[in-house]
Short mmCIF file of C-alpha atoms and ligand atoms in Angstrom, two decimals:
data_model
loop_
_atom_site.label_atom_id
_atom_site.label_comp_id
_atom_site.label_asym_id
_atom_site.label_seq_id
_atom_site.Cartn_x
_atom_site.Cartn_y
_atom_site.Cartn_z
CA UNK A 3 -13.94 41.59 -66.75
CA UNK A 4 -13.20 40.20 -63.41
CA UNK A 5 -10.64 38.09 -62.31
CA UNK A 6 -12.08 34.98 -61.94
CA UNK A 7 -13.57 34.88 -65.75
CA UNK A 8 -11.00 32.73 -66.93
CA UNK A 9 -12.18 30.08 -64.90
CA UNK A 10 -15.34 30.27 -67.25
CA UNK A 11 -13.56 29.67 -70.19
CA UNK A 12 -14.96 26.47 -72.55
CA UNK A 13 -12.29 24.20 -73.38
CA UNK A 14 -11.81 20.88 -75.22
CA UNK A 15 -10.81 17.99 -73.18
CA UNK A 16 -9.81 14.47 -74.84
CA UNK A 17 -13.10 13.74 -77.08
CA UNK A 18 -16.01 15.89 -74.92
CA UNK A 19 -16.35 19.86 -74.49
CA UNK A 20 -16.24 21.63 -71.48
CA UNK A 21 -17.84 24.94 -70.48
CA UNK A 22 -15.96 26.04 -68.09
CA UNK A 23 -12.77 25.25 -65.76
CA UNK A 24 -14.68 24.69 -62.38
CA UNK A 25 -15.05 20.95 -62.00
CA UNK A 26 -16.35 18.55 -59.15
CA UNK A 27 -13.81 17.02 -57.66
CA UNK A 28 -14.38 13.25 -56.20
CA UNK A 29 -15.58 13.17 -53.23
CA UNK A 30 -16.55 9.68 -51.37
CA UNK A 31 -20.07 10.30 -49.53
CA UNK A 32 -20.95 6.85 -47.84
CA UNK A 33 -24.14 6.45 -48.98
CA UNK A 34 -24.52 3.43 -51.33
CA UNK A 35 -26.19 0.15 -50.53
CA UNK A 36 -24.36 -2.53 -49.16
CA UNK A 37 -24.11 -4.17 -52.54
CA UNK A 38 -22.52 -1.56 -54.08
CA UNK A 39 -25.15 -0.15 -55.99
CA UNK A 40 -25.19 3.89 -55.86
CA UNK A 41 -27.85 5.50 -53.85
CA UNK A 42 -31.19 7.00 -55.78
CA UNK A 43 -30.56 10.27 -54.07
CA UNK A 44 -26.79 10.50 -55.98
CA UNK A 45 -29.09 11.41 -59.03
CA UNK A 46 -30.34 14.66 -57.51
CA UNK A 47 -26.86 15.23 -56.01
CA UNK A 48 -25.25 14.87 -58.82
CA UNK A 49 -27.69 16.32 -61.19
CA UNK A 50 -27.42 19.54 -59.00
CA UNK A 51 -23.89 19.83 -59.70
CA UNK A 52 -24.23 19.84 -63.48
CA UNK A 53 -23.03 23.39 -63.83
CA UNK A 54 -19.57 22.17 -63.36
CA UNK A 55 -17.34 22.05 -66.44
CA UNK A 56 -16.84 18.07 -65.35
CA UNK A 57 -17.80 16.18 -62.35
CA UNK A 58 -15.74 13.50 -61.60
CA UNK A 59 -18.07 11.00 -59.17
CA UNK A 60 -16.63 9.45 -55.79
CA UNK A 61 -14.55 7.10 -55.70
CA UNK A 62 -15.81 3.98 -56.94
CA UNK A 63 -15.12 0.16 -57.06
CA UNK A 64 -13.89 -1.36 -60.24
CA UNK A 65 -13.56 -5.21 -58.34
CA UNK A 66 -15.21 -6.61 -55.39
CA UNK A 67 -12.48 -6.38 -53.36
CA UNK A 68 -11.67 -3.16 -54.21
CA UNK A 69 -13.60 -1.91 -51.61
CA UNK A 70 -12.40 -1.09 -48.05
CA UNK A 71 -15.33 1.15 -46.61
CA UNK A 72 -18.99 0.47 -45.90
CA UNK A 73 -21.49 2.03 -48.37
CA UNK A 74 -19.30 3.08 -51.53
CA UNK A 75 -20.59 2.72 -54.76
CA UNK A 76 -18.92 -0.06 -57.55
CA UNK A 77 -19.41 -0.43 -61.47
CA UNK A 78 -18.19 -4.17 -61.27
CA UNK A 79 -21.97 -5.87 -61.52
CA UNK A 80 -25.10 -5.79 -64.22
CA UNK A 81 -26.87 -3.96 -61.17
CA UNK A 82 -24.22 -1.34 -60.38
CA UNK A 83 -24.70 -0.33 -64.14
CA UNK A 84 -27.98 -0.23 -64.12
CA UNK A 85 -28.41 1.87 -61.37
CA UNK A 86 -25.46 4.52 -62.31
CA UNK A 87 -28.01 4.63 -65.56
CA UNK A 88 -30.32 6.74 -63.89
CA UNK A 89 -27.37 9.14 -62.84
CA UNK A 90 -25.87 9.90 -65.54
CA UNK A 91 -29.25 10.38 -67.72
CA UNK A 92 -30.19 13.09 -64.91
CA UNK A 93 -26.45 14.25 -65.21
CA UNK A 94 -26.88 14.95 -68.88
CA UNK A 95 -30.79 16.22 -68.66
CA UNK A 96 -29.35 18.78 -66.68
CA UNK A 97 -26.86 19.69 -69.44
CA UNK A 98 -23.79 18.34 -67.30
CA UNK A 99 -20.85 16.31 -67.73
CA UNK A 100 -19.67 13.14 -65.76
CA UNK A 101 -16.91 10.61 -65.55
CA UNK A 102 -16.53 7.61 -62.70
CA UNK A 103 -13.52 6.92 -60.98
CA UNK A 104 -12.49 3.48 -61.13
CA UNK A 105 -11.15 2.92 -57.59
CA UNK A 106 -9.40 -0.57 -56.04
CA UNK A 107 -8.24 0.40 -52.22
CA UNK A 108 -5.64 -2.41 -52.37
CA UNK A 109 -4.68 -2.83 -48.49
CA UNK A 110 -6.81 0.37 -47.46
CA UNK A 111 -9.36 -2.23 -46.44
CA UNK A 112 -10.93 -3.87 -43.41
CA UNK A 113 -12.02 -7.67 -43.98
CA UNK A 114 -15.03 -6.96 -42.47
CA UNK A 115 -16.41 -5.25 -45.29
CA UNK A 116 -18.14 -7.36 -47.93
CA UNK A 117 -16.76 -9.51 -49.37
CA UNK A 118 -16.60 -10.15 -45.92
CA UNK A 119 -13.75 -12.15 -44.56
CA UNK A 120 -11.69 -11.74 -47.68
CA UNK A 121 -7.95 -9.61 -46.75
CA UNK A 122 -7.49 -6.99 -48.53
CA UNK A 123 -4.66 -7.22 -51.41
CA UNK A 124 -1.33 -5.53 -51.97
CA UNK A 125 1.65 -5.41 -53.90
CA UNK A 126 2.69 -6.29 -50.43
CA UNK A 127 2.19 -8.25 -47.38
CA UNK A 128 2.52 -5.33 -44.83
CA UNK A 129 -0.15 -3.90 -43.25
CA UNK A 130 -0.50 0.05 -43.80
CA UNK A 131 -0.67 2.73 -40.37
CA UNK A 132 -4.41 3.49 -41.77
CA UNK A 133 -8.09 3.45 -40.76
CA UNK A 134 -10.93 2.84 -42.81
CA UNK A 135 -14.26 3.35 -42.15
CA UNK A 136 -16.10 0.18 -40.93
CA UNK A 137 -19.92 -0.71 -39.23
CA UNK A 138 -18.07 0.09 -36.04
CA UNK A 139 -16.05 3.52 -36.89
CA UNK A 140 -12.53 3.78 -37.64
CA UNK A 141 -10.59 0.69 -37.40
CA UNK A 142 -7.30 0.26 -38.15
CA UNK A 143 -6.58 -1.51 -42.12
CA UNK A 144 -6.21 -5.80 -42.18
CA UNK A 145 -3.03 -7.17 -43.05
CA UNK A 146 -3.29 -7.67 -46.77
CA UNK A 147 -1.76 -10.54 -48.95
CA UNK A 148 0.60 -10.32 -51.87
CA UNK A 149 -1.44 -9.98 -55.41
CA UNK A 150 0.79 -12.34 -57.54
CA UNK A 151 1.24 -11.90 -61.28
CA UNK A 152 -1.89 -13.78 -62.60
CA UNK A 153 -3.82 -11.74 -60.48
CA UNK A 154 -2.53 -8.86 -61.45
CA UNK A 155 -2.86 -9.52 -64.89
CA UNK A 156 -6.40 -10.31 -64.40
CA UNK A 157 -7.18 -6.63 -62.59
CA UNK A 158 -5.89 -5.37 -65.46
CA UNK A 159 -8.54 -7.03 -67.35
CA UNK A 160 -11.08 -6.02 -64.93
CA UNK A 161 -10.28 -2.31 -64.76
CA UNK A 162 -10.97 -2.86 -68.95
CA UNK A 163 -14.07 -4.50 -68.29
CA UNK A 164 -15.08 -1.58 -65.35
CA UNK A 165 -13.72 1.25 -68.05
CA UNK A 166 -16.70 -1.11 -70.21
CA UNK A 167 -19.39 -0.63 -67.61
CA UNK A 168 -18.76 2.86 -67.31
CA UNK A 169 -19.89 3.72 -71.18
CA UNK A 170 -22.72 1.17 -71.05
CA UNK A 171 -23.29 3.37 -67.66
CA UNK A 172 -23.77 6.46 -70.00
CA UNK A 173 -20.55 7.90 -68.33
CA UNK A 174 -18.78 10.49 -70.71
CA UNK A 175 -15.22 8.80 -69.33
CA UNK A 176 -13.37 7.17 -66.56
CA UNK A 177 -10.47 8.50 -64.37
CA UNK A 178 -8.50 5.89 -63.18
CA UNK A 179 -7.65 6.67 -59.45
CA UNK A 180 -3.82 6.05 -59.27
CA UNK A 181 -3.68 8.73 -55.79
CA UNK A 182 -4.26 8.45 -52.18
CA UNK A 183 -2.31 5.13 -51.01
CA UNK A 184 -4.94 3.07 -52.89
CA UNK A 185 -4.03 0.01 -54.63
CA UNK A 186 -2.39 1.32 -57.86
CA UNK A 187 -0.69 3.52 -56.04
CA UNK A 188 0.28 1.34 -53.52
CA UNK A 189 2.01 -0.24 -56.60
CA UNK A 190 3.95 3.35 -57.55
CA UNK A 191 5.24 3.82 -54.20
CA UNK A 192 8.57 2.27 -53.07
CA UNK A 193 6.89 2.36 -49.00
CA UNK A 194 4.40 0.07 -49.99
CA UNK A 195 5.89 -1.82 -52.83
CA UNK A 196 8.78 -4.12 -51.86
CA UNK A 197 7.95 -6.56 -54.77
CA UNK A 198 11.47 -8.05 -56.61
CA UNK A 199 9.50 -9.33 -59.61
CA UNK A 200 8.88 -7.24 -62.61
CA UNK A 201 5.99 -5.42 -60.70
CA UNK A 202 8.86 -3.72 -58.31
CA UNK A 203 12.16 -2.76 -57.74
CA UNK A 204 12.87 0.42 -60.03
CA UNK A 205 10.82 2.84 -61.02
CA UNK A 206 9.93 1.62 -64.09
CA UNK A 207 8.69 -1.81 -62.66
CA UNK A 208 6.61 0.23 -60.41
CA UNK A 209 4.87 2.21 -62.60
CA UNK A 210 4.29 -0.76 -64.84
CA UNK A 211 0.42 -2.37 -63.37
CA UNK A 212 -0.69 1.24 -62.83
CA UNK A 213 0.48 2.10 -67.12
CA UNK A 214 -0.96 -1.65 -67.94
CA UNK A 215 -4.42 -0.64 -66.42
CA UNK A 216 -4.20 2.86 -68.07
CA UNK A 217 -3.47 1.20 -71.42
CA UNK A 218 -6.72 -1.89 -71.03
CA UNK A 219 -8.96 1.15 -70.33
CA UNK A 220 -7.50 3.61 -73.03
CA UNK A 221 -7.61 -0.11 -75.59
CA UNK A 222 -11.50 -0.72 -74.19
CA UNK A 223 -12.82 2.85 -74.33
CA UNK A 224 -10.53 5.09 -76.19
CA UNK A 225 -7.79 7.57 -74.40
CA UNK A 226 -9.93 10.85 -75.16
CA UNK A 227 -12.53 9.39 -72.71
CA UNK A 228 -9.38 8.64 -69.98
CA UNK A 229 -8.13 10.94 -67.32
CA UNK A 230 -5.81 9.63 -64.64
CA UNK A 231 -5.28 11.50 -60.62
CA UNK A 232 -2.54 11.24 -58.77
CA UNK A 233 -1.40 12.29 -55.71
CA UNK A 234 2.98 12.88 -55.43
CA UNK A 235 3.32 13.85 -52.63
CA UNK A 236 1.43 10.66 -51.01
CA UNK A 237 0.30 12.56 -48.13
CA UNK A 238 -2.72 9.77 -47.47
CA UNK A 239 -2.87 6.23 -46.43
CA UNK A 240 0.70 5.51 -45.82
CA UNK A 241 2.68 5.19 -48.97
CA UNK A 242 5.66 6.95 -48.48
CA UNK A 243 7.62 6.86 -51.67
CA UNK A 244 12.00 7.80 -51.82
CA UNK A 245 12.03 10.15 -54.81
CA UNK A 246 8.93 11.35 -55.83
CA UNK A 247 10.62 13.66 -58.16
CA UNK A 248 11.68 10.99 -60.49
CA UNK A 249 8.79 8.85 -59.94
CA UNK A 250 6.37 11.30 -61.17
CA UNK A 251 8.75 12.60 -64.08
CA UNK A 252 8.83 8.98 -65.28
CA UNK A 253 4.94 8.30 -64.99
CA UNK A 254 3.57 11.75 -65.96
CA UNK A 255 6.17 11.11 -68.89
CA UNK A 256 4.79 8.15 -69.50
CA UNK A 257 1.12 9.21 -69.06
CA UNK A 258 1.73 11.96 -71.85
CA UNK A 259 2.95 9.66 -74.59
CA UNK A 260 -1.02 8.33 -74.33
CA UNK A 261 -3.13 11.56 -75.26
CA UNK A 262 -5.15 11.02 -72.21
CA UNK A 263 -8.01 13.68 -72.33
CA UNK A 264 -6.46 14.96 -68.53
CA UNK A 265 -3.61 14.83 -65.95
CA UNK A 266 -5.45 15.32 -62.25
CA UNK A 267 -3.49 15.99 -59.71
CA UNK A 268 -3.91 15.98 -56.08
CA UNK A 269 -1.51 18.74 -54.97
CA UNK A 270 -2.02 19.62 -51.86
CA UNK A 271 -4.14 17.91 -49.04
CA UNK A 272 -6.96 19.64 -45.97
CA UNK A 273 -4.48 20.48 -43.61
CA UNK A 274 -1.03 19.60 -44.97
CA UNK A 275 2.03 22.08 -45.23
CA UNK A 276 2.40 24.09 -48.79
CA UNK A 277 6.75 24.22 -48.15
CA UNK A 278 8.05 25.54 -50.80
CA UNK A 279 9.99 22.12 -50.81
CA UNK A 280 6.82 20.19 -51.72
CA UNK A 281 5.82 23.10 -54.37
CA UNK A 282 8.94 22.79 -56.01
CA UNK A 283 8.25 18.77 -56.61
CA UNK A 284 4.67 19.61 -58.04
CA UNK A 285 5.87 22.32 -60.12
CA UNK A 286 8.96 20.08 -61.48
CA UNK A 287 6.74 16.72 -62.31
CA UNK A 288 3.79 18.62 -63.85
CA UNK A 289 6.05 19.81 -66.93
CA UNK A 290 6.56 16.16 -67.47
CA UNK A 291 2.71 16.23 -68.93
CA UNK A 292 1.83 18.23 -71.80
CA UNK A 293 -1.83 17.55 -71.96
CA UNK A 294 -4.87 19.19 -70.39
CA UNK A 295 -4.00 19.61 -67.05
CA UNK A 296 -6.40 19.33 -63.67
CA UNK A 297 -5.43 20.49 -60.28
CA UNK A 298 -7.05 20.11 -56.96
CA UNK A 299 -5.96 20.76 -53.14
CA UNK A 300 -7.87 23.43 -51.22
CA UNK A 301 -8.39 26.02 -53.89
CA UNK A 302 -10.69 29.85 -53.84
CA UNK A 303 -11.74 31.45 -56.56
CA UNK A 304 -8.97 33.65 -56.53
CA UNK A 305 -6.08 31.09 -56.21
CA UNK A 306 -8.01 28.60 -59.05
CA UNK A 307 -7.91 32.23 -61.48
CA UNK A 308 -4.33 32.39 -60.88
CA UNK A 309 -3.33 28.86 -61.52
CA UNK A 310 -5.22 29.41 -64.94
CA UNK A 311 -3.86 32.82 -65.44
CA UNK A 312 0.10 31.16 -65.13
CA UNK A 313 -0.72 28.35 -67.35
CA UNK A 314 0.16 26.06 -64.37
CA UNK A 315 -3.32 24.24 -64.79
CA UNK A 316 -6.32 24.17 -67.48
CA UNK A 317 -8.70 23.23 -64.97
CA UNK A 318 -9.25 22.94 -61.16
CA UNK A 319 -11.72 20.57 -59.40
CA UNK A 320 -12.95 21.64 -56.39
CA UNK A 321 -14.21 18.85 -53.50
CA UNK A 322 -15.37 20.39 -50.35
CA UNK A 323 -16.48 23.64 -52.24
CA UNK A 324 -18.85 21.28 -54.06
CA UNK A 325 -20.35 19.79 -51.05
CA UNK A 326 -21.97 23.17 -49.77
CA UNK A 327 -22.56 25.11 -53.17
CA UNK A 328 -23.95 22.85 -55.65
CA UNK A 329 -23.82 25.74 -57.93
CA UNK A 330 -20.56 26.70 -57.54
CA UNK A 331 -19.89 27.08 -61.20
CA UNK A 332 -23.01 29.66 -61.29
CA UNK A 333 -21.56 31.49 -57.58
CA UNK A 334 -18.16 32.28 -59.27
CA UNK A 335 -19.79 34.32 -62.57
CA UNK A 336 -22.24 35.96 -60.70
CA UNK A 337 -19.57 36.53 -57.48
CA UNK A 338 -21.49 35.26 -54.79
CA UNK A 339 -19.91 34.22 -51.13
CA UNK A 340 -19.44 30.36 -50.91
CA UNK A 341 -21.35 28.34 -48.36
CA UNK A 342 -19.34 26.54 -45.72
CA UNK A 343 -19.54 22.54 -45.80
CA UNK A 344 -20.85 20.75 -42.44
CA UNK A 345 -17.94 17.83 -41.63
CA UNK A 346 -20.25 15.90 -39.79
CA UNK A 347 -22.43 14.89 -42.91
CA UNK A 348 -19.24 14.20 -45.45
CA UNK A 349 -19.61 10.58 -44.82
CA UNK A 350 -22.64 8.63 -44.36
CA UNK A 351 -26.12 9.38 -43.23
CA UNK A 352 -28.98 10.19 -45.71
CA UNK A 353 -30.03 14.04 -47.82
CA UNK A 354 -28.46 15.96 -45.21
CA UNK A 355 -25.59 17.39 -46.03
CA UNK A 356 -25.84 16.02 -49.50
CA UNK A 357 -28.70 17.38 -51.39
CA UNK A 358 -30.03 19.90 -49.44
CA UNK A 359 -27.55 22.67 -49.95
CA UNK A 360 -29.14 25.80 -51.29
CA UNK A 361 -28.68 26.30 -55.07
CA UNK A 362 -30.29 29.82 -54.98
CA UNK A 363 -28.01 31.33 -57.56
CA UNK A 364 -28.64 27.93 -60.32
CA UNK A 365 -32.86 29.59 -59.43
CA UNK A 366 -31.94 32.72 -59.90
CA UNK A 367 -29.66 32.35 -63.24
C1 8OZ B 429 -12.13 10.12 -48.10
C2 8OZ B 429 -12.64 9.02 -47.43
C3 8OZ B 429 -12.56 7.78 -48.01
C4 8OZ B 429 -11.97 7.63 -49.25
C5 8OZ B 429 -9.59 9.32 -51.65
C6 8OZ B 429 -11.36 7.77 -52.15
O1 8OZ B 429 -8.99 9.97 -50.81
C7 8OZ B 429 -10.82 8.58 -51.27
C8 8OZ B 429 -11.44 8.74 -49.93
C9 8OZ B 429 -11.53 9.98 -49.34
O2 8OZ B 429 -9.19 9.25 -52.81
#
């Protein structure tokens, strides 16, 4: 048996069943319309990708102004549904899994993006030291304004309604994207949230939109259909945060009391140090969660085994693997080399570098 067999392990995961441990991670492509309705093509791309135990799509707007780049996909309108219809019937034809990510970017946003005009919104009124991607390149984030408690209370209404849209989508489950320096975890983070209300302050306050989003999507759709990401060592978009120890201890804590159906964490970023400092925090707020347990951050075959093998994770996604082998899954039983991904087609443009990857092995299986 080699090694990497335990990556191709079924498993049970919240209310569906998995058949193996390699999963997509999500990976924003830039290709949608400018109304937020996915491209055709993310069928094929998608569909091609079915041999992973779950794919979790891009990132993907939940609220109108919950974008911040040009051409990303959103689940907010009657036509956004319709369209991720088609995706996640050719998902499913193929014999594949697939859950959206409900994404709001908060202040990672430029107000030239539609709705155009509108600044972005924050827990904050401080600008973040970040680019987005706009019509004319990178350009540095707008100053955002300060959400205030109605508001809030209404997102958290709207990520139900989104979590909604998703299983009228045909989606087998949401994750709710609380990593990165986006909006909810622009809320977690004591860099970005300098709130005094019951929204910030300790860590508790903090965590407290982020949990009340969790619990209107786990109320609207069930938590065995719920996964949550996050990112602790908020190495993206500007949210540093004091003591991400405790933070995380506290919301993976809290995270666990829900039975989500997974825990996905972003451990490790493209090009970031692996100290042995920064290990340590992973290691200490992952026993916080006692569910089934995703990681992600620049993983082989080898390194994904081993994190199985320790019982440190149940599953790993893999993102930029996933861009070059879209039968990755398929390449791991039958040990075949990976392909390398081409950075110049990650974001925007049209099927190159998106479906045209060679799936020789999925041909030959
Ligand atoms: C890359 C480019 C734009 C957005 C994330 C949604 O980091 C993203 C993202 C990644 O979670």
């Amino acid at each position: 048996m080699a090694k990497t067999d335990i990556l191709l392990k079924p498993s049970k995961l919240g209310d569906i069943s998995v058949p193996n441990r390699v999963f997509m991670a999500p990976l924003t492509r830039n290709r949608a319309h400018d109304d937020g309705t996915p491209w055709e093509e993310a069928a094929t791309y998608y569909a091609q990708r079915a041999n992973a135990g779950l794919i979790i799509t891009e990132a993907t707007q939940m609220h109108p102004l919950g974008k911040g780049y040009i051409q990303t996909p959103g689940i907010h309108e009657p036509k956004h549904v319709e369209a991720w219809k088609e995706i996640t019937r050719a998902v499913h034809a193929a014999g594949g899994r697939i859950f959206v990510q409900l994404w709001h970017v908060g202040r990672i946003r430029h107000s030239s993006i539609e709705p155009e005009g509108e600044a972005p919104v924050a827990p904050t009124a401080e600008a973040a030291e970040a680019q987005t991607f706009t019509k004319k390149g990178f350009e540095p984030t707008s100053k955002p304004r300060e959400l205030t408690v109605g508001e809030i209370e209404a997102l958290v209404a709207d990520y139900a309604k989104a979590a909604r849209n998703a299983m009228e989508a045909g989606f087998d489950g949401v994750e709710v994207h609380c990593a990165n320096g986006y909006l909810l975890n622009q809320f977690l983070h004591s860099g970005s949230n300098k709130r005094d209300d019951e929204y910030g302050g300790s860590i508790e306050n903090r965590c407290r939109f982020p949990l009340e989003a969790v619990d209107a999507v786990i109320a609207e759709i069930g938590a065995g259909r719920v996964g949550v990401r996050t990112s602790p060592l908020g190495e993206a978009n500007d949210v540093p945060e004091d003591d991400p120890r405790a933070l995380y201890t506290y919301f993976h804590g809290e995270l666990a009391k829900r039975g989500l159906a997974y825990l996905h964490v972003m451990e490790s970023f493209p090009g970031s140090d692996r100290s042995e400092e920064k290990r340590a925090v992973i290691e200490d707020v992952r026993k916080a969660w006692n569910g089934f347990y995703i990681t992600n951050g620049g993983y082989d075959a080898e390194r994904a085994a081993e994190a199985l093998e320790t019982g440190h994770a149940d599953a790993v996604a893999f993102g930029r693997p996933y861009i070059s082998n879209p039968d990755l899954a398929v390449r791991i039983a039958m040990n075949v080399e990976w392909a390398e991904p081409n950075q110049e087609t990650f974001y925007g443009g049209g099927e190159k570098g998106y479906t045209d990857y060679s799936d020789a092995t999925l041909k030959a299986a």
